[in-house]
């Protein structure tokens, strides 16, 4: 919990000393529970995932009007990624060196990709197969953590402007 608090507060890679201080235990005590700093980070990431797992459900049916589905998905992804942002960035920084973290990111991306494909199956099924595959790939990228993080943090778009850009792009692709 202390590790997650530090990450959420803007420290992307807290030291063991910082975690120990925040949690009120000695530096040595941290290593009684975790083999190394990497295990501490993996455990924190896993804990974060458990806390937000309920946020992955969209709560909208695929027979809802297209505009409602697009707006719901965009609002959902913005909320989800806002909540997991600091830990998601940490995960992505650790992934090249930690196969467990990399595999979890791959699993999560796959789940979110399937979610998009199911939500827009009616529109995708009405397209020629190659076009549908390319549109599905673009929708997946538009709705990804990385794209939304770029829109919000690098491009400096407000939540409303990012949502507007995503909704407009998706409606153009699907409409």
PDB file of C-alpha atoms in Angstrom:
ATOM      1  CA  UNK A   1       0.000   0.000   0.000  1.00  0.00           C
ATOM      2  CA  UNK A   2       2.835   2.393   0.816  1.00  0.00           C
ATOM      3  CA  UNK A   3       4.457   1.662  -2.554  1.00  0.00           C
ATOM      4  CA  UNK A   4       1.169   2.411  -4.355  1.00  0.00           C
ATOM      5  CA  UNK A   5       0.634   5.595  -2.364  1.00  0.00           C
ATOM      6  CA  UNK A   6       4.061   6.845  -3.388  1.00  0.00           C
ATOM      7  CA  UNK A   7       3.475   5.966  -7.056  1.00  0.00           C
ATOM      8  CA  UNK A   8       0.072   7.677  -7.051  1.00  0.00           C
ATOM      9  CA  UNK A   9       1.662  10.728  -5.428  1.00  0.00           C
ATOM     10  CA  UNK A  10       3.985  11.075  -8.405  1.00  0.00           C
ATOM     11  CA  UNK A  11       7.025   9.014  -7.456  1.00  0.00           C
ATOM     12  CA  UNK A  12       7.236   6.547 -10.371  1.00  0.00           C
ATOM     13  CA  UNK A  13       9.886   4.328  -8.759  1.00  0.00           C
ATOM     14  CA  UNK A  14       9.940   4.634  -4.976  1.00  0.00           C
ATOM     15  CA  UNK A  15      13.009   3.340  -3.213  1.00  0.00           C
ATOM     16  CA  UNK A  16      12.769   0.641  -0.579  1.00  0.00           C
ATOM     17  CA  UNK A  17      13.791   3.252   2.005  1.00  0.00           C
ATOM     18  CA  UNK A  18      10.887   5.492   0.944  1.00  0.00           C
ATOM     19  CA  UNK A  19       8.445   2.575   1.094  1.00  0.00           C
ATOM     20  CA  UNK A  20       9.731   1.573   4.518  1.00  0.00           C
ATOM     21  CA  UNK A  21       9.422   5.114   5.823  1.00  0.00           C
ATOM     22  CA  UNK A  22       5.899   5.550   4.394  1.00  0.00           C
ATOM     23  CA  UNK A  23       4.750   2.235   5.844  1.00  0.00           C
ATOM     24  CA  UNK A  24       6.352   2.823   9.227  1.00  0.00           C
ATOM     25  CA  UNK A  25       8.643  -0.204   9.147  1.00  0.00           C
ATOM     26  CA  UNK A  26      12.390  -0.591   8.911  1.00  0.00           C
ATOM     27  CA  UNK A  27      14.200  -0.983   5.607  1.00  0.00           C
ATOM     28  CA  UNK A  28      15.116  -4.496   6.674  1.00  0.00           C
ATOM     29  CA  UNK A  29      11.472  -5.381   7.436  1.00  0.00           C
ATOM     30  CA  UNK A  30      10.500  -4.727   3.825  1.00  0.00           C
ATOM     31  CA  UNK A  31      12.808  -7.570   2.778  1.00  0.00           C
ATOM     32  CA  UNK A  32      11.153  -9.926   5.240  1.00  0.00           C
ATOM     33  CA  UNK A  33       8.052  -9.730   3.033  1.00  0.00           C
ATOM     34  CA  UNK A  34       9.565  -9.203  -0.424  1.00  0.00           C
ATOM     35  CA  UNK A  35      12.615 -10.869  -1.972  1.00  0.00           C
ATOM     36  CA  UNK A  36      13.622  -7.668  -3.756  1.00  0.00           C
ATOM     37  CA  UNK A  37      12.346  -4.343  -5.032  1.00  0.00           C
ATOM     38  CA  UNK A  38      11.020  -5.976  -8.215  1.00  0.00           C
ATOM     39  CA  UNK A  39       8.814  -8.331  -6.218  1.00  0.00           C
ATOM     40  CA  UNK A  40       7.552  -5.358  -4.211  1.00  0.00           C
ATOM     41  CA  UNK A  41       6.653  -3.553  -7.460  1.00  0.00           C
ATOM     42  CA  UNK A  42       4.963  -6.636  -8.950  1.00  0.00           C
ATOM     43  CA  UNK A  43       2.941  -7.135  -5.779  1.00  0.00           C
ATOM     44  CA  UNK A  44       1.869  -3.488  -5.797  1.00  0.00           C
ATOM     45  CA  UNK A  45       0.822  -3.716  -9.460  1.00  0.00           C
ATOM     46  CA  UNK A  46      -1.143  -6.876  -8.747  1.00  0.00           C
ATOM     47  CA  UNK A  47      -2.828  -5.213  -5.781  1.00  0.00           C
ATOM     48  CA  UNK A  48      -3.810  -2.244  -7.962  1.00  0.00           C
ATOM     49  CA  UNK A  49      -5.298  -4.562 -10.588  1.00  0.00           C
ATOM     50  CA  UNK A  50      -7.373  -6.307  -7.944  1.00  0.00           C
ATOM     51  CA  UNK A  51      -8.691  -2.966  -6.723  1.00  0.00           C
ATOM     52  CA  UNK A  52      -9.864  -1.850 -10.177  1.00  0.00           C
ATOM     53  CA  UNK A  53     -11.008  -5.146 -11.723  1.00  0.00           C
ATOM     54  CA  UNK A  54     -14.662  -4.130 -11.364  1.00  0.00           C
ATOM     55  CA  UNK A  55     -13.949  -1.013 -13.437  1.00  0.00           C
ATOM     56  CA  UNK A  56     -13.244  -3.156 -16.498  1.00  0.00           C
ATOM     57  CA  UNK A  57     -16.947  -3.948 -17.007  1.00  0.00           C
ATOM     58  CA  UNK A  58     -18.658  -1.584 -19.456  1.00  0.00           C
ATOM     59  CA  UNK A  59     -22.257  -2.122 -18.439  1.00  0.00           C
ATOM     60  CA  UNK A  60     -23.624  -1.489 -21.946  1.00  0.00           C
ATOM     61  CA  UNK A  61     -25.110  -3.885 -24.460  1.00  0.00           C
ATOM     62  CA  UNK A  62     -23.909  -4.268 -28.023  1.00  0.00           C
ATOM     63  CA  UNK A  63     -27.422  -3.534 -29.360  1.00  0.00           C
ATOM     64  CA  UNK A  64     -27.439  -0.035 -27.856  1.00  0.00           C
ATOM     65  CA  UNK A  65     -27.276   2.775 -30.453  1.00  0.00           C
ATOM     66  CA  UNK A  66     -23.754   3.305 -31.825  1.00  0.00           C
ATOM     67  CA  UNK A  67     -23.302   6.838 -30.466  1.00  0.00           C
ATOM     68  CA  UNK A  68     -24.231   5.665 -26.960  1.00  0.00           C
ATOM     69  CA  UNK A  69     -21.779   2.758 -27.160  1.00  0.00           C
ATOM     70  CA  UNK A  70     -18.967   4.992 -28.383  1.00  0.00           C
ATOM     71  CA  UNK A  71     -19.623   7.628 -25.707  1.00  0.00           C
ATOM     72  CA  UNK A  72     -19.865   4.996 -22.979  1.00  0.00           C
ATOM     73  CA  UNK A  73     -16.649   3.278 -24.034  1.00  0.00           C
ATOM     74  CA  UNK A  74     -14.710   6.544 -24.228  1.00  0.00           C
ATOM     75  CA  UNK A  75     -15.980   7.754 -20.836  1.00  0.00           C
ATOM     76  CA  UNK A  76     -15.239   4.347 -19.349  1.00  0.00           C
ATOM     77  CA  UNK A  77     -11.683   4.193 -20.685  1.00  0.00           C
ATOM     78  CA  UNK A  78     -10.922   7.758 -19.580  1.00  0.00           C
ATOM     79  CA  UNK A  79     -12.106   6.945 -16.046  1.00  0.00           C
ATOM     80  CA  UNK A  80     -10.321   3.610 -15.915  1.00  0.00           C
ATOM     81  CA  UNK A  81      -7.032   4.963 -17.222  1.00  0.00           C
ATOM     82  CA  UNK A  82      -7.215   8.001 -14.965  1.00  0.00           C
ATOM     83  CA  UNK A  83      -7.529   5.655 -11.995  1.00  0.00           C
ATOM     84  CA  UNK A  84      -4.722   3.307 -13.008  1.00  0.00           C
ATOM     85  CA  UNK A  85      -2.467   5.858 -14.736  1.00  0.00           C
ATOM     86  CA  UNK A  86       0.492   6.026 -12.347  1.00  0.00           C
ATOM     87  CA  UNK A  87       0.639   2.262 -11.869  1.00  0.00           C
ATOM     88  CA  UNK A  88       0.092   1.612 -15.594  1.00  0.00           C
ATOM     89  CA  UNK A  89       3.058   3.845 -16.425  1.00  0.00           C
ATOM     90  CA  UNK A  90       5.146   2.010 -13.807  1.00  0.00           C
ATOM     91  CA  UNK A  91       4.114  -1.351 -15.290  1.00  0.00           C
ATOM     92  CA  UNK A  92       5.136  -0.276 -18.753  1.00  0.00           C
ATOM     93  CA  UNK A  93       8.521   0.902 -17.504  1.00  0.00           C
ATOM     94  CA  UNK A  94       9.140  -2.441 -15.784  1.00  0.00           C
ATOM     95  CA  UNK A  95       7.791  -4.686 -18.559  1.00  0.00           C
ATOM     96  CA  UNK A  96      10.988  -4.965 -20.649  1.00  0.00           C
ATOM     97  CA  UNK A  97      12.855  -6.446 -17.683  1.00  0.00           C
ATOM     98  CA  UNK A  98      10.067  -8.339 -15.931  1.00  0.00           C
ATOM     99  CA  UNK A  99       8.281 -11.048 -17.944  1.00  0.00           C
ATOM    100  CA  UNK A 100       5.515 -11.359 -15.350  1.00  0.00           C
ATOM    101  CA  UNK A 101       4.617  -7.672 -15.700  1.00  0.00           C
ATOM    102  CA  UNK A 102       4.913  -7.853 -19.485  1.00  0.00           C
ATOM    103  CA  UNK A 103       2.571 -10.849 -19.599  1.00  0.00           C
ATOM    104  CA  UNK A 104       0.023  -9.065 -17.433  1.00  0.00           C
ATOM    105  CA  UNK A 105       0.059  -6.022 -19.726  1.00  0.00           C
ATOM    106  CA  UNK A 106      -0.437  -8.332 -22.723  1.00  0.00           C
ATOM    107  CA  UNK A 107      -3.358 -10.065 -20.977  1.00  0.00           C
ATOM    108  CA  UNK A 108      -4.979  -6.756 -20.088  1.00  0.00           C
ATOM    109  CA  UNK A 109      -4.557  -5.375 -23.615  1.00  0.00           C
ATOM    110  CA  UNK A 110      -6.091  -8.539 -25.033  1.00  0.00           C
ATOM    111  CA  UNK A 111      -9.108  -8.253 -22.743  1.00  0.00           C
ATOM    112  CA  UNK A 112      -9.655  -4.612 -23.712  1.00  0.00           C
ATOM    113  CA  UNK A 113      -9.233  -5.449 -27.419  1.00  0.00           C
ATOM    114  CA  UNK A 114     -11.859  -8.194 -27.220  1.00  0.00           C
ATOM    115  CA  UNK A 115     -14.140  -5.796 -25.365  1.00  0.00           C
ATOM    116  CA  UNK A 116     -13.945  -3.294 -28.248  1.00  0.00           C
ATOM    117  CA  UNK A 117     -14.468  -5.986 -30.870  1.00  0.00           C
ATOM    118  CA  UNK A 118     -17.557  -7.321 -29.091  1.00  0.00           C
ATOM    119  CA  UNK A 119     -19.011  -3.869 -28.476  1.00  0.00           C
ATOM    120  CA  UNK A 120     -18.769  -2.946 -32.163  1.00  0.00           C
ATOM    121  CA  UNK A 121     -19.315  -6.406 -33.664  1.00  0.00           C
ATOM    122  CA  UNK A 122     -22.423  -5.318 -35.580  1.00  0.00           C
ATOM    123  CA  UNK A 123     -20.556  -2.551 -37.391  1.00  0.00           C
ATOM    124  CA  UNK A 124     -17.404  -4.605 -37.926  1.00  0.00           C
ATOM    125  CA  UNK A 125     -19.352  -7.619 -39.223  1.00  0.00           C
ATOM    126  CA  UNK A 126     -21.013  -5.401 -41.838  1.00  0.00           C
ATOM    127  CA  UNK A 127     -17.584  -4.493 -43.298  1.00  0.00           C
ATOM    128  CA  UNK A 128     -15.387  -6.384 -45.716  1.00  0.00           C
ATOM    129  CA  UNK A 129     -13.145  -8.623 -43.547  1.00  0.00           C
ATOM    130  CA  UNK A 130      -9.821  -6.855 -44.245  1.00  0.00           C
ATOM    131  CA  UNK A 131     -11.358  -3.444 -43.642  1.00  0.00           C
ATOM    132  CA  UNK A 132     -13.032  -4.690 -40.463  1.00  0.00           C
ATOM    133  CA  UNK A 133      -9.704  -6.012 -39.189  1.00  0.00           C
ATOM    134  CA  UNK A 134      -7.929  -2.719 -39.839  1.00  0.00           C
ATOM    135  CA  UNK A 135     -10.758  -0.667 -38.300  1.00  0.00           C
ATOM    136  CA  UNK A 136     -10.785  -2.949 -35.251  1.00  0.00           C
ATOM    137  CA  UNK A 137      -7.020  -2.473 -34.884  1.00  0.00           C
ATOM    138  CA  UNK A 138      -7.335   1.312 -35.067  1.00  0.00           C
ATOM    139  CA  UNK A 139     -10.202   1.316 -32.551  1.00  0.00           C
ATOM    140  CA  UNK A 140      -8.063  -0.777 -30.204  1.00  0.00           C
ATOM    141  CA  UNK A 141      -5.186   1.694 -30.481  1.00  0.00           C
ATOM    142  CA  UNK A 142      -7.432   4.748 -30.066  1.00  0.00           C
ATOM    143  CA  UNK A 143      -8.915   3.274 -26.878  1.00  0.00           C
ATOM    144  CA  UNK A 144      -5.608   2.088 -25.431  1.00  0.00           C
ATOM    145  CA  UNK A 145      -3.960   3.371 -22.286  1.00  0.00           C
ATOM    146  CA  UNK A 146      -1.009   4.607 -24.316  1.00  0.00           C
ATOM    147  CA  UNK A 147      -3.123   6.680 -26.727  1.00  0.00           C
ATOM    148  CA  UNK A 148      -5.247   8.211 -24.024  1.00  0.00           C
ATOM    149  CA  UNK A 149      -2.160   8.927 -21.918  1.00  0.00           C
ATOM    150  CA  UNK A 150      -0.578  10.690 -24.909  1.00  0.00           C
ATOM    151  CA  UNK A 151      -3.692  12.773 -25.506  1.00  0.00           C
ATOM    152  CA  UNK A 152      -3.984  13.791 -21.861  1.00  0.00           C
ATOM    153  CA  UNK A 153      -0.358  14.153 -20.751  1.00  0.00           C
ATOM    154  CA  UNK A 154       1.711  14.820 -23.858  1.00  0.00           C
ATOM    155  CA  UNK A 155      -0.858  16.743 -25.905  1.00  0.00           C
ATOM    156  CA  UNK A 156      -2.283  18.424 -22.814  1.00  0.00           C
ATOM    157  CA  UNK A 157      -5.912  17.857 -23.776  1.00  0.00           C
ATOM    158  CA  UNK A 158      -8.519  18.189 -21.062  1.00  0.00           C
ATOM    159  CA  UNK A 159     -10.629  15.149 -20.351  1.00  0.00           C
ATOM    160  CA  UNK A 160     -13.514  16.676 -22.313  1.00  0.00           C
ATOM    161  CA  UNK A 161     -11.377  17.518 -25.360  1.00  0.00           C
ATOM    162  CA  UNK A 162      -9.759  14.091 -25.351  1.00  0.00           C
ATOM    163  CA  UNK A 163     -13.203  12.481 -25.143  1.00  0.00           C
ATOM    164  CA  UNK A 164     -14.485  14.641 -27.986  1.00  0.00           C
ATOM    165  CA  UNK A 165     -11.522  13.741 -30.206  1.00  0.00           C
ATOM    166  CA  UNK A 166     -11.880  10.034 -29.477  1.00  0.00           C
ATOM    167  CA  UNK A 167     -15.650   9.972 -29.988  1.00  0.00           C
ATOM    168  CA  UNK A 168     -15.386  11.885 -33.266  1.00  0.00           C
ATOM    169  CA  UNK A 169     -12.629   9.607 -34.556  1.00  0.00           C
ATOM    170  CA  UNK A 170     -14.471   6.443 -33.599  1.00  0.00           C
ATOM    171  CA  UNK A 171     -17.741   7.622 -35.120  1.00  0.00           C
ATOM    172  CA  UNK A 172     -15.924   8.406 -38.371  1.00  0.00           C
ATOM    173  CA  UNK A 173     -14.427   4.928 -38.415  1.00  0.00           C
ATOM    174  CA  UNK A 174     -17.649   3.117 -37.537  1.00  0.00           C
ATOM    175  CA  UNK A 175     -20.364   5.354 -38.996  1.00  0.00           C
TER     176      UNK A 175
END
